[in-house]
Short mmCIF file of C-alpha atoms in Angstrom, two decimals:
data_model
loop_
_atom_site.label_atom_id
_atom_site.label_comp_id
_atom_site.label_asym_id
_atom_site.label_seq_id
_atom_site.Cartn_x
_atom_site.Cartn_y
_atom_site.Cartn_z
CA MET A 1 22.32 -14.48 15.48
CA THR A 2 21.52 -12.85 12.04
CA ASP A 3 20.35 -16.49 9.90
CA SER A 4 23.53 -15.87 7.72
CA GLU A 5 25.24 -16.52 11.13
CA LEU A 6 23.46 -19.19 11.84
CA LYS A 7 23.81 -20.73 8.26
CA LEU A 8 28.32 -20.73 9.11
CA ARG A 9 27.37 -21.66 12.08
CA LEU A 10 25.73 -24.48 11.00
CA ASP A 11 28.74 -25.74 8.30
CA ALA A 12 30.54 -25.91 10.80
CA VAL A 13 28.10 -28.05 13.36
CA ARG A 14 28.45 -30.36 10.38
CA ALA A 15 32.19 -30.57 10.22
CA GLY A 16 31.79 -31.10 14.09
CA ASP A 17 32.67 -28.71 15.29
CA MET A 18 31.33 -28.47 18.63
CA THR A 19 32.06 -24.51 19.67
CA ALA A 20 29.69 -23.39 16.75
CA PHE A 21 27.19 -26.04 18.37
CA GLU A 22 27.24 -24.31 21.09
CA GLU A 23 26.78 -20.50 20.26
CA ILE A 24 23.79 -22.04 18.82
CA TYR A 25 22.21 -23.67 21.70
CA ASN A 26 23.22 -20.31 23.41
CA ASP A 27 21.94 -17.73 21.03
CA LEU A 28 18.18 -20.28 20.76
CA LYS A 29 17.74 -21.69 23.82
CA THR A 30 15.87 -19.41 25.94
CA PRO A 31 12.90 -19.19 22.80
CA VAL A 32 13.45 -22.67 21.98
CA MET A 33 12.67 -23.11 25.67
CA THR A 34 9.75 -20.59 25.83
CA LEU A 35 7.87 -22.15 22.54
CA ALA A 36 8.77 -25.51 24.63
CA VAL A 37 6.54 -24.79 27.43
CA ARG A 38 3.88 -22.81 26.24
CA MET A 39 3.14 -25.10 23.46
CA THR A 40 2.62 -28.05 25.79
CA GLY A 41 2.13 -26.96 28.71
CA ASP A 42 4.79 -28.87 31.11
CA PRO A 43 7.18 -28.43 31.51
CA HIS A 44 9.53 -31.78 31.46
CA THR A 45 7.55 -32.83 27.53
CA ALA A 46 9.43 -29.39 27.12
CA GLU A 47 12.19 -30.11 28.57
CA ASP A 48 12.25 -33.41 26.98
CA ILE A 49 11.92 -31.98 23.49
CA PHE A 50 13.57 -29.03 23.99
CA GLN A 51 17.09 -31.49 24.42
CA GLU A 52 15.62 -33.22 21.27
CA VAL A 53 15.01 -30.52 19.24
CA PHE A 54 19.26 -29.30 19.58
CA ILE A 55 20.02 -33.50 18.94
CA LYS A 56 18.57 -33.70 16.34
CA LEU A 57 19.93 -30.64 15.06
CA TYR A 58 23.60 -31.67 15.72
CA ARG A 59 22.48 -34.76 13.78
CA SER A 60 21.32 -33.34 11.29
CA PRO A 61 22.01 -29.70 10.85
CA PRO A 62 19.28 -27.77 8.40
CA ASP A 63 20.88 -28.28 4.26
CA PRO A 64 22.55 -25.45 3.35
CA THR A 65 20.49 -24.54 0.69
CA ILE A 66 16.61 -23.21 3.59
CA ALA A 67 16.99 -19.75 3.72
CA LYS A 68 15.62 -19.20 7.04
CA PRO A 69 17.38 -21.52 9.53
CA ARG A 70 16.13 -19.84 12.39
CA ALA A 71 12.52 -20.34 10.90
CA TYR A 72 13.39 -24.15 10.36
CA ILE A 73 14.79 -25.37 13.96
CA PHE A 74 10.82 -23.25 15.21
CA ARG A 75 8.91 -25.11 12.95
CA MET A 76 11.44 -28.48 14.77
CA ALA A 77 10.76 -27.43 17.55
CA SER A 78 7.13 -26.36 16.60
CA ASN A 79 6.77 -30.24 15.01
CA LEU A 80 8.14 -32.13 17.50
CA ALA A 81 5.90 -30.02 20.24
CA ILE A 82 2.38 -30.85 18.67
CA ASP A 83 3.67 -34.99 18.68
CA GLY A 84 4.49 -34.34 22.86
CA ILE A 85 1.20 -32.34 23.13
CA ARG A 86 -0.93 -35.32 21.80
CA ARG A 87 1.25 -37.71 23.61
CA ARG A 88 0.44 -35.87 26.54
CA GLN A 89 -2.76 -34.25 27.85
CA ARG A 90 -2.25 -30.93 28.07
CA GLN A 91 -3.71 -28.84 31.51
CA ASN A 92 -5.24 -25.80 31.59
CA GLU A 93 -3.13 -24.23 34.01
CA ILE A 94 0.68 -24.23 34.58
CA PRO A 95 1.01 -25.84 38.51
CA LEU A 96 3.27 -22.77 40.17
CA GLU A 97 5.73 -26.28 41.90
CA GLU A 98 5.88 -26.67 38.68
CA THR A 99 6.79 -23.70 36.86
CA GLU A 100 9.31 -22.89 38.66
CA ASP A 101 11.77 -25.40 38.38
CA VAL A 102 11.54 -24.77 35.42
CA LEU A 103 10.93 -20.56 35.50
CA SER A 104 14.64 -18.27 36.26
CA CYS A 105 13.94 -15.01 38.10
CA LYS A 106 16.25 -13.67 36.10
CA GLY A 107 14.02 -9.54 35.78
CA PRO A 108 11.06 -9.03 37.06
CA ASP A 109 9.97 -10.93 39.36
CA LEU A 110 8.26 -14.45 39.26
CA GLU A 111 4.32 -13.10 40.15
CA GLU A 112 4.59 -10.59 37.20
CA LYS A 113 5.26 -13.11 35.40
CA MET A 114 3.01 -16.37 36.00
CA ASP A 115 0.66 -13.53 35.26
CA VAL A 116 1.96 -13.61 32.00
CA GLU A 117 1.98 -17.24 31.81
CA LYS A 118 -1.95 -17.04 32.56
CA ALA A 119 -2.85 -15.19 30.31
CA LEU A 120 -0.54 -16.78 27.13
CA SER A 121 -2.71 -20.09 28.55
CA ALA A 122 -5.72 -19.02 28.12
CA LEU A 123 -5.22 -17.74 24.37
CA PRO A 124 -6.41 -20.59 22.01
CA ASP A 125 -2.76 -22.84 20.89
CA ALA A 126 -2.09 -20.77 17.70
CA GLU A 127 -2.33 -17.91 18.62
CA ARG A 128 0.28 -18.72 22.03
CA SER A 129 2.44 -20.70 19.16
CA ILE A 130 2.70 -16.91 16.88
CA VAL A 131 2.97 -14.79 19.76
CA THR A 132 5.73 -16.51 20.77
CA LEU A 133 7.65 -17.09 18.12
CA HIS A 134 7.14 -13.24 16.84
CA VAL A 135 8.00 -11.42 20.56
CA ASN A 136 10.38 -14.71 22.29
CA GLY A 137 12.12 -16.48 18.33
CA GLY A 138 12.15 -13.00 16.15
CA LEU A 139 10.33 -14.42 13.59
CA LYS A 140 8.77 -12.45 10.78
CA PHE A 141 5.17 -12.94 10.53
CA ARG A 142 5.98 -14.51 6.41
CA GLU A 143 8.50 -16.54 8.51
CA ILE A 144 5.80 -18.16 11.16
CA ALA A 145 3.35 -18.13 8.27
CA GLN A 146 5.48 -21.12 7.32
CA VAL A 147 6.97 -22.00 10.05
CA THR A 148 2.60 -22.87 11.54
CA GLY A 149 1.60 -23.67 7.82
CA LEU A 150 -1.20 -20.64 8.02
CA PRO A 151 -1.63 -17.82 5.65
CA SER A 152 0.50 -14.87 6.64
CA GLY A 153 -2.48 -12.14 6.72
CA THR A 154 -4.18 -15.25 9.02
CA VAL A 155 -0.98 -15.11 11.35
CA LEU A 156 -0.80 -11.06 11.18
CA TRP A 157 -4.47 -11.69 12.14
CA LYS A 158 -4.88 -13.62 15.09
CA TYR A 159 -1.09 -11.97 16.51
CA ARG A 160 -2.93 -8.63 16.80
CA ARG A 161 -6.10 -10.45 18.27
CA ALA A 162 -3.61 -12.51 20.97
CA LEU A 163 -2.25 -9.06 22.46
CA LYS A 164 -5.99 -7.44 21.86
CA ARG A 165 -6.69 -10.83 24.28
CA LEU A 166 -3.90 -10.31 26.89
CA ARG A 167 -3.87 -6.63 27.17
CA THR A 168 -7.60 -7.59 28.48
CA PHE A 169 -6.66 -10.14 30.17
CA LEU A 170 -3.26 -8.01 32.16
CA GLU A 171 -4.94 -5.42 32.85
CA ILE A 172 -2.88 -2.81 30.00
CA LYS A 173 -4.33 0.18 29.55
CA MET B 1 14.66 18.50 12.74
CA MET B 2 17.03 20.66 11.05
CA LYS B 3 18.15 18.56 8.39
CA LEU B 4 14.46 17.53 8.72
CA ILE B 5 12.57 21.44 7.13
CA LYS B 6 16.19 21.55 5.05
CA ARG B 7 14.58 18.56 3.47
CA ILE B 8 11.39 19.72 2.62
CA PHE B 9 12.23 22.69 1.48
CA THR B 10 14.62 20.67 -0.76
CA LEU B 11 11.39 19.46 -2.13
CA ALA B 12 8.91 22.41 -1.99
CA LEU B 13 11.46 23.83 -5.02
CA ALA B 14 11.51 20.78 -6.40
CA ALA B 15 8.23 21.36 -6.62
CA VAL B 16 7.69 24.44 -8.18
CA PHE B 17 10.45 23.53 -10.98
CA LEU B 18 8.55 20.61 -12.28
CA CYS B 19 6.06 22.83 -11.93
CA VAL B 20 7.05 25.65 -14.07
CA SER B 21 8.94 23.07 -16.85
CA ALA B 22 5.95 21.76 -17.50
CA GLY B 23 2.94 24.52 -17.86
CA ALA B 24 0.70 24.43 -15.11
CA GLU B 25 -2.41 24.44 -16.84
CA GLU B 26 -4.59 27.98 -16.88
CA LEU B 27 -7.79 27.24 -13.80
CA THR B 28 -9.70 29.55 -13.18
CA VAL B 29 -12.08 29.75 -10.04
CA THR B 30 -16.25 30.76 -9.75
CA GLU B 31 -16.99 30.42 -5.81
CA VAL B 32 -20.94 29.42 -5.91
CA SER B 33 -22.54 29.77 -2.64
CA SER B 34 -24.75 26.45 -0.71
CA GLY B 35 -28.17 25.78 -0.45
CA HIS B 36 -30.10 28.54 -1.73
CA ARG B 37 -31.57 30.17 -5.40
CA PRO B 38 -29.26 32.39 -5.94
CA ALA B 39 -31.16 35.63 -7.44
CA PRO B 40 -31.18 37.21 -10.33
CA ASP B 41 -28.49 39.57 -9.62
CA ASP B 42 -26.07 37.11 -8.28
CA SER B 43 -23.80 36.79 -10.35
CA ALA B 44 -21.48 34.79 -8.29
CA VAL B 45 -23.78 32.12 -9.37
CA SER B 46 -24.31 30.69 -13.26
CA ASN B 47 -24.36 27.96 -14.55
CA ASP B 48 -22.64 28.89 -17.12
CA ALA B 49 -19.48 28.45 -15.14
CA VAL B 50 -20.02 24.69 -14.89
CA SER B 51 -18.43 22.51 -17.44
CA ASP B 52 -20.20 20.08 -19.65
CA ASP B 53 -17.37 17.68 -20.14
CA LEU B 54 -17.59 15.33 -17.32
CA ASP B 55 -14.27 15.04 -18.11
CA THR B 56 -12.52 18.89 -17.06
CA GLY B 57 -14.10 18.57 -13.81
CA THR B 58 -17.75 18.99 -12.10
CA VAL B 59 -18.40 20.78 -9.05
CA TYR B 60 -17.70 18.14 -7.23
CA PRO B 61 -14.95 16.34 -7.67
CA PHE B 62 -15.41 12.72 -6.80
CA VAL B 63 -18.97 13.05 -9.79
CA ASN B 64 -16.86 10.70 -11.90
CA THR B 65 -15.67 8.14 -9.35
CA GLY B 66 -17.42 6.22 -6.90
CA ILE B 67 -14.79 5.13 -5.32
CA ILE B 68 -13.77 7.32 -2.02
CA SER B 69 -12.20 5.62 0.62
CA TYR B 70 -8.46 5.49 2.08
CA ARG B 71 -6.49 6.18 -1.43
CA SER B 72 -8.78 9.47 -2.11
CA PHE B 73 -7.18 11.60 1.20
CA THR B 74 -3.34 12.81 1.98
CA ASN B 75 -1.99 12.35 4.80
CA VAL B 76 -4.30 10.24 6.28
CA PRO B 77 -3.19 9.34 10.64
CA GLU B 78 -1.70 6.03 11.15
CA TYR B 79 -4.42 4.87 13.87
CA VAL B 80 -6.63 4.72 11.36
CA SER B 81 -7.27 1.72 9.30
CA PHE B 82 -9.88 2.14 6.56
CA ILE B 83 -12.21 5.01 6.23
CA PHE B 84 -15.70 4.14 3.56
CA CYS B 85 -17.64 5.90 2.03
CA VAL B 86 -20.45 3.93 1.68
CA SER B 87 -22.58 6.00 -0.11
CA VAL B 88 -23.17 9.12 -1.74
CA SER B 89 -26.51 10.91 -2.52
CA ASN B 90 -28.51 14.69 -2.55
CA MET B 91 -25.73 15.52 -5.44
CA GLY B 92 -27.88 16.23 -7.54
CA PHE B 93 -25.84 16.06 -10.76
CA ASP B 94 -27.73 14.20 -13.75
CA PRO B 95 -24.95 14.35 -16.27
CA THR B 96 -28.29 12.88 -18.74
CA ALA B 97 -30.56 15.47 -17.75
CA GLU B 98 -30.98 18.57 -20.38
CA GLU B 99 -30.68 21.36 -18.45
CA GLN B 100 -28.68 21.39 -15.17
CA PRO B 101 -29.80 23.27 -12.16
CA ASP B 102 -28.43 26.78 -11.16
CA ILE B 103 -26.73 25.77 -7.77
CA PHE B 104 -26.12 21.91 -6.52
CA PRO B 105 -27.49 21.07 -3.11
CA ILE B 106 -24.72 19.77 -0.65
CA PRO B 107 -24.55 16.05 -1.66
CA ASN B 108 -25.30 13.21 1.93
CA MET B 109 -22.34 11.31 2.12
CA THR B 110 -22.52 8.18 4.57
CA TRP B 111 -19.20 6.85 5.60
CA LYS B 112 -17.47 4.15 7.89
CA VAL B 113 -14.04 5.06 9.46
CA GLY B 114 -11.83 2.03 11.84
CA ILE B 115 -10.16 2.78 14.09
CA VAL B 116 -7.23 1.07 15.21
CA ASN B 117 -8.36 -0.72 18.82
CA ASP B 118 -5.89 0.48 20.86
CA THR B 119 -5.48 4.62 20.14
CA PRO B 120 -6.95 6.78 22.20
CA ASP B 121 -9.86 8.13 21.33
CA ARG B 122 -9.78 9.68 18.04
CA GLU B 123 -13.36 10.08 16.43
CA GLN B 124 -13.73 13.93 16.63
CA GLU B 125 -10.14 13.82 15.49
CA MET B 126 -11.34 11.96 12.04
CA THR B 127 -14.71 13.42 12.21
CA ASP B 128 -12.92 17.28 11.11
CA PHE B 129 -10.20 15.21 8.57
CA ILE B 130 -13.02 13.66 6.32
CA TYR B 131 -14.45 17.45 6.39
CA GLU B 132 -11.05 18.97 5.19
CA GLN B 133 -11.68 17.44 2.42
CA TYR B 134 -14.84 17.05 1.96
CA PRO B 135 -16.96 19.28 3.42
CA TYR B 136 -20.82 18.06 2.91
CA ASN B 137 -23.55 16.47 5.21
CA ASN B 138 -21.35 13.51 6.87
CA ASN B 139 -22.69 10.91 8.61
CA ILE B 140 -19.88 9.30 10.53
CA SER B 141 -19.47 5.80 12.15
CA PHE B 142 -16.27 3.98 13.20
CA GLU B 143 -14.98 1.08 14.66
CA GLU B 144 -12.06 -0.69 15.83
CA CYS B 145 -10.17 -3.07 14.16
CA SER B 146 -7.07 -4.78 15.16
CA LEU B 147 -5.15 -4.22 11.86
CA THR B 148 -3.35 -1.22 10.32
CA TYR B 149 -4.11 -0.15 6.86
CA ASP B 150 -0.90 -1.61 5.40
CA GLU B 151 -1.71 -5.09 7.28
CA ARG B 152 -5.57 -4.86 6.73
CA ASP B 153 -4.16 -4.81 3.09
CA ALA B 154 -1.61 -7.48 3.41
CA LEU B 155 -4.68 -9.54 4.31
CA ARG B 156 -7.03 -8.45 1.86
CA LEU B 157 -4.10 -8.99 -1.15
CA GLU B 158 -4.35 -12.42 -0.15
CA LEU B 159 -8.39 -12.95 -0.15
CA ARG B 160 -8.19 -11.65 -2.92
CA ASP B 161 -5.25 -13.47 -4.51
CA GLU B 162 -7.02 -16.50 -3.76
CA ALA B 163 -10.25 -15.36 -4.82
CA GLU B 164 -9.21 -14.86 -8.53
CA ARG B 165 -6.88 -18.56 -8.13
CA LEU B 166 -10.82 -20.06 -7.05
CA SER B 167 -12.55 -18.30 -9.74
CA ASP B 168 -11.58 -16.00 -12.55
CA LYS B 169 -16.02 -14.91 -12.27
CA MET B 170 -15.77 -13.81 -8.85
CA TYR B 171 -13.37 -11.30 -7.17
CA CYS B 172 -12.24 -9.73 -3.87
CA ASP B 173 -14.00 -6.20 -3.13
CA THR B 174 -13.66 -5.69 0.59
CA VAL B 175 -12.15 -6.04 3.55
CA LEU B 176 -13.53 -5.16 7.25
CA CYS B 177 -12.86 -5.70 10.75
CA ASP B 178 -16.16 -6.86 12.48
CA GLU B 179 -16.11 -5.64 16.03
CA GLU B 180 -18.56 -8.37 17.24
CA SER B 181 -17.06 -11.45 15.55
CA GLU B 182 -13.08 -9.96 15.26
CA LYS B 183 -12.69 -11.02 13.02
CA ILE B 184 -12.91 -9.44 9.64
CA ASN B 185 -15.94 -9.25 6.90
CA VAL B 186 -14.25 -10.05 3.64
CA ASN B 187 -17.03 -9.13 0.43
CA LEU B 188 -16.99 -11.04 -2.90
CA ALA B 189 -17.85 -9.82 -5.88
CA PHE B 190 -19.37 -10.76 -9.73
CA PHE B 191 -17.06 -9.26 -12.18
CA ALA B 192 -19.71 -6.98 -14.22
CA ASP B 193 -19.52 -8.28 -18.53
CA GLU B 194 -19.18 -6.14 -21.54
CA ASN B 195 -22.49 -4.44 -20.93
CA GLY B 196 -21.90 -4.00 -17.64
CA ASN B 197 -23.82 -6.42 -16.09
CA ALA B 198 -23.21 -8.87 -13.36
CA PRO B 199 -25.94 -11.23 -12.76
CA TYR B 200 -25.94 -12.85 -9.37
CA ASP B 201 -24.39 -17.18 -9.61
CA GLU B 202 -25.25 -18.29 -5.90
CA GLU B 203 -22.91 -21.63 -6.64
CA GLU B 204 -19.84 -19.97 -7.71
CA PHE B 205 -20.61 -17.94 -5.12
CA GLN B 206 -21.12 -20.50 -2.73
CA ARG B 207 -17.41 -22.43 -4.24
CA VAL B 208 -15.72 -19.31 -3.45
CA LYS B 209 -16.70 -19.39 -0.41
CA ASP B 210 -16.31 -22.52 0.96
CA GLY B 211 -12.65 -22.19 -0.45
CA LEU B 212 -11.97 -19.08 1.72
CA ILE B 213 -14.07 -20.48 4.15
CA SER B 214 -11.96 -23.69 3.83
CA LYS B 215 -8.71 -21.31 4.54
CA PHE B 216 -9.33 -18.51 6.78
CA GLY B 217 -11.82 -19.77 7.89
CA ASP B 218 -10.81 -18.17 11.65
CA ILE B 219 -11.21 -15.21 11.05
CA ALA B 220 -13.05 -14.40 8.16
CA VAL B 221 -16.83 -14.06 7.27
CA VAL B 222 -17.36 -14.06 3.42
CA ASN B 223 -19.95 -12.24 1.64
CA PHE B 224 -21.67 -10.82 -1.66
CA VAL B 225 -21.64 -8.05 -2.22
CA ASP B 226 -23.94 -6.61 -4.78
CA HIS B 227 -22.76 -3.57 -7.08
CA ASP B 228 -26.05 -4.02 -9.32
CA GLY B 229 -23.20 -3.38 -12.72
CA GLN B 230 -22.24 -0.12 -12.07
CA ILE B 231 -19.01 -1.16 -12.26
CA PRO B 232 -17.81 -1.89 -15.34
CA VAL B 233 -15.52 -4.38 -16.34
CA ASP B 234 -12.78 -2.50 -17.19
CA GLN B 235 -13.35 -0.60 -14.34
CA GLN B 236 -12.70 -2.68 -11.73
CA PRO B 237 -10.86 -0.79 -8.99
CA GLU B 238 -7.46 -1.99 -7.95
CA SER B 239 -7.84 -1.01 -4.86
CA GLY B 240 -10.52 -3.52 -4.57
CA GLU B 241 -12.37 -0.53 -2.56
CA SER B 242 -15.45 1.02 -3.56
CA GLY B 243 -17.99 3.31 -2.35
CA ARG B 244 -21.24 3.50 -4.50
CA TYR B 245 -23.33 6.51 -5.50
CA GLU B 246 -26.76 6.25 -4.82
CA PRO B 247 -28.25 8.86 -7.19
CA GLU B 248 -32.23 8.10 -5.81
CA SER B 249 -32.13 7.44 -2.12
CA ALA B 250 -31.24 10.27 0.49
CA PRO B 251 -30.31 8.56 3.98
CA GLU B 252 -30.92 9.70 6.85
CA THR B 253 -28.21 12.27 7.89
CA ARG B 254 -26.60 14.53 10.54
CA PRO B 255 -25.10 17.72 8.60
CA LEU B 256 -21.82 18.97 10.31
CA ILE B 257 -22.87 22.28 8.14
CA THR B 258 -25.79 24.45 7.78
CA GLU B 259 -27.07 25.94 4.98
CA THR B 260 -26.69 29.37 6.97
CA GLU B 261 -23.89 32.84 6.28
CA GLU B 262 -21.36 30.99 8.11
CA THR B 263 -21.24 28.01 5.65
CA ARG B 264 -18.03 27.49 3.89
CA PRO B 265 -18.76 27.97 0.00
CA LEU B 266 -18.87 25.82 -2.43
CA LEU B 267 -16.06 25.97 -5.17
CA SER B 268 -17.39 24.78 -8.50
CA VAL B 269 -13.47 23.94 -11.19
CA THR B 270 -13.85 24.96 -14.69
CA ASP B 271 -11.19 24.08 -17.72
CA LYS B 272 -11.49 28.38 -19.60
CA THR B 273 -13.56 31.47 -18.76
CA ASP B 274 -12.06 35.30 -19.85
CA ASN B 275 -12.38 35.84 -15.83
CA ASN B 276 -10.18 36.11 -13.04
CA ARG B 277 -6.92 34.30 -14.56
CA ILE B 278 -4.08 33.80 -12.15
CA ASP B 279 -1.13 33.11 -13.10
CA PRO B 280 -0.32 28.90 -12.84
CA TYR B 281 3.05 30.35 -11.60
CA LEU B 282 2.00 31.43 -8.08
CA ILE B 283 0.35 28.87 -7.74
CA CYS B 284 2.64 25.90 -8.08
CA ALA B 285 4.55 28.03 -5.36
CA VAL B 286 1.75 29.01 -3.28
CA ALA B 287 1.17 25.28 -3.63
CA ALA B 288 4.19 23.90 -2.62
CA LEU B 289 5.21 26.62 -0.23
CA ALA B 290 1.67 25.22 1.60
CA LEU B 291 2.32 21.49 0.85
CA ALA B 292 6.03 22.21 2.91
CA ALA B 293 4.43 24.01 5.93
CA GLY B 294 1.55 21.91 5.96
CA ILE B 295 4.27 18.70 5.86
CA ILE B 296 6.02 20.17 8.77
CA LEU B 297 3.25 21.94 10.68
CA PHE B 298 2.14 17.97 11.00
CA ALA B 299 5.62 16.87 11.87
CA VAL B 300 6.14 19.11 15.13
CA LEU B 301 1.88 17.99 15.69
CA LYS B 302 2.10 14.70 15.30
CA LYS B 303 4.63 14.56 17.68
CA LYS B 304 3.16 16.70 20.29
CA SER B 305 0.57 15.40 20.02
CA VAL B 306 1.37 12.31 20.71
CA PRO B 307 1.65 11.29 24.43
CA VAL B 308 4.06 9.95 25.92
CA PHE B 309 4.39 7.98 29.51
CA SER B 310 7.97 6.29 31.79
CA THR B 311 7.36 2.77 31.96
CA ALA B 312 8.72 1.16 35.24
CA ASP B 313 12.72 1.05 34.67
CA GLY B 314 12.49 4.21 32.90
CA ARG B 315 11.56 4.42 29.17
CA GLU B 316 9.24 6.33 27.57
CA VAL B 317 7.33 4.66 25.20
CA THR B 318 4.30 6.33 22.69
CA ALA B 319 1.10 6.18 23.58
CA VAL B 320 -0.41 5.46 20.46
CA LYS B 321 0.16 1.73 20.54
CA SER B 322 1.79 2.07 23.53
CA GLY B 323 -0.50 -1.09 25.17
CA THR B 324 0.46 -3.93 22.17
CA LYS B 325 3.98 -2.80 22.78
CA GLN B 326 4.08 -2.89 26.76
CA VAL B 327 1.60 -6.50 25.95
CA GLU B 328 5.07 -7.69 23.78
CA GLU B 329 8.20 -6.34 25.98
CA ALA B 330 5.85 -8.18 29.14
CA VAL B 331 5.72 -10.93 27.15
CA LYS B 332 9.13 -10.95 25.54
CA ASN B 333 10.56 -10.92 30.24
CA ALA B 334 8.25 -13.72 30.20
CA GLU B 335 10.57 -15.89 28.62
CA VAL B 336 11.96 -19.01 30.12
CA THR B 337 15.79 -19.77 30.17
CA PRO B 338 16.14 -23.63 30.08
CA ASP B 339 18.92 -25.47 33.26
CA ASP B 340 22.10 -25.14 32.60
CA ARG B 341 22.78 -28.75 34.02
CA LEU B 342 20.56 -29.37 30.03
CA TYR B 343 23.44 -28.77 27.78
CA GLU B 344 25.25 -31.08 29.70
CA GLU B 345 22.77 -33.69 28.94
CA ILE B 346 22.77 -33.01 25.64
CA VAL B 347 26.38 -33.38 24.29
CA LYS B 348 25.85 -36.39 26.92
CA LYS B 349 23.63 -37.93 23.96
CA ILE B 350 25.15 -36.52 21.57
CA GLU B 351 28.73 -38.52 22.10
CA ASN B 352 26.79 -41.08 23.22
CA SER B 353 25.17 -41.84 20.37
#
């Protein structure tokens, strides 16, 4: 869903249209949940944040003057996740039994997903967020700069460095 | 492919037309052998062939500039992050000298080249690439860099703008990658005044450095670069990438060419002589056709030289940046899909509020 399409649906949500809300939900549910899980490291906290994002989105949709509503929504999710982290101490690894409740095996086997999640959890918080926002959220680096409050050059630099580290961790040649 | 070839030939013909309508200047080319003192009867070597006017041409085309970098080259491969000529020496050209030597020695050039770090080994290819355009005594060192040229330049512009905001006395000169620290090296320099002097101000440097570190500190190391006032105010490099002219130093070099009969002859370009006139239209036509042929060859070779491999699910990806693509795909595939019950819980909470 492009920003223009999202804006149209947000206008409908503002008028109380649940169908439009469901369309937005279906488009954003996976990247928002992915971001929440990777930022908090805890699937239960991530679920709470996930629900809070969409409830807030329905009650207070972004202003029509906001040019990039998608980036706005991810910034909201990111801020809520940071609040969630502050409320709960972050763990270094996501225990397999906890994560299985959240992950859905829709493609590659679970072990491969776990390798990637372990690799991601080894990254600094900022790099992990940036990778998730770009790869899973589909945001451009300038938009990620707005979400994270970092200069776009820094975002790009951190992204490249994160990929290099992931490649080493995953032993991808 | 045929469309591309047709397009290229259209461009080549347009180039020829422009040359004809603009009227090419008459050029003469005098071949000068390299590294040897000429025999008295060697008419190929003559000091008269060297122009005294710096603006119209000298023995080496880069003598007038201290700026030799990425932008000095054509068709730079996309895996190159930066090319810097760190120093040039042994040029034997002193514009203030009353007498010029009969022959100019081969200059020594020291280069630093950044390769994007997920590409296959390209050092020999880049050595050949530099030699093709600067066939002198080249000493080339290679470094890895996470960013492509465009990405690094975008970062450089951000740093430049921030330095400009912090100070009107300093500017961001170069931005290079440092393999060891995995950070970028930002080099600051002072603007030169009308007299070409750029006195060092420790307080100002620290203030600007602190300002940049506060914004970019986790990715940047800020250094000072002293240009000894060699860059006048009205010639500050727009690209912010400058090489240096060091007439006195003779760094250790590993010459790629030796002074033998196989040595490629150096060329001097003068503005006008009575000998060896070449039809300018012919030059334009040859240049245009050479350009077209070069582009076609480059496109073909580039397509061939980039290895392609198949992924487990049958897709084909190129080896250049293949590591990056694989990682991105792995991250994408590892995304988390929420349970369907969560939507019902959200709707329930909305309705109850």
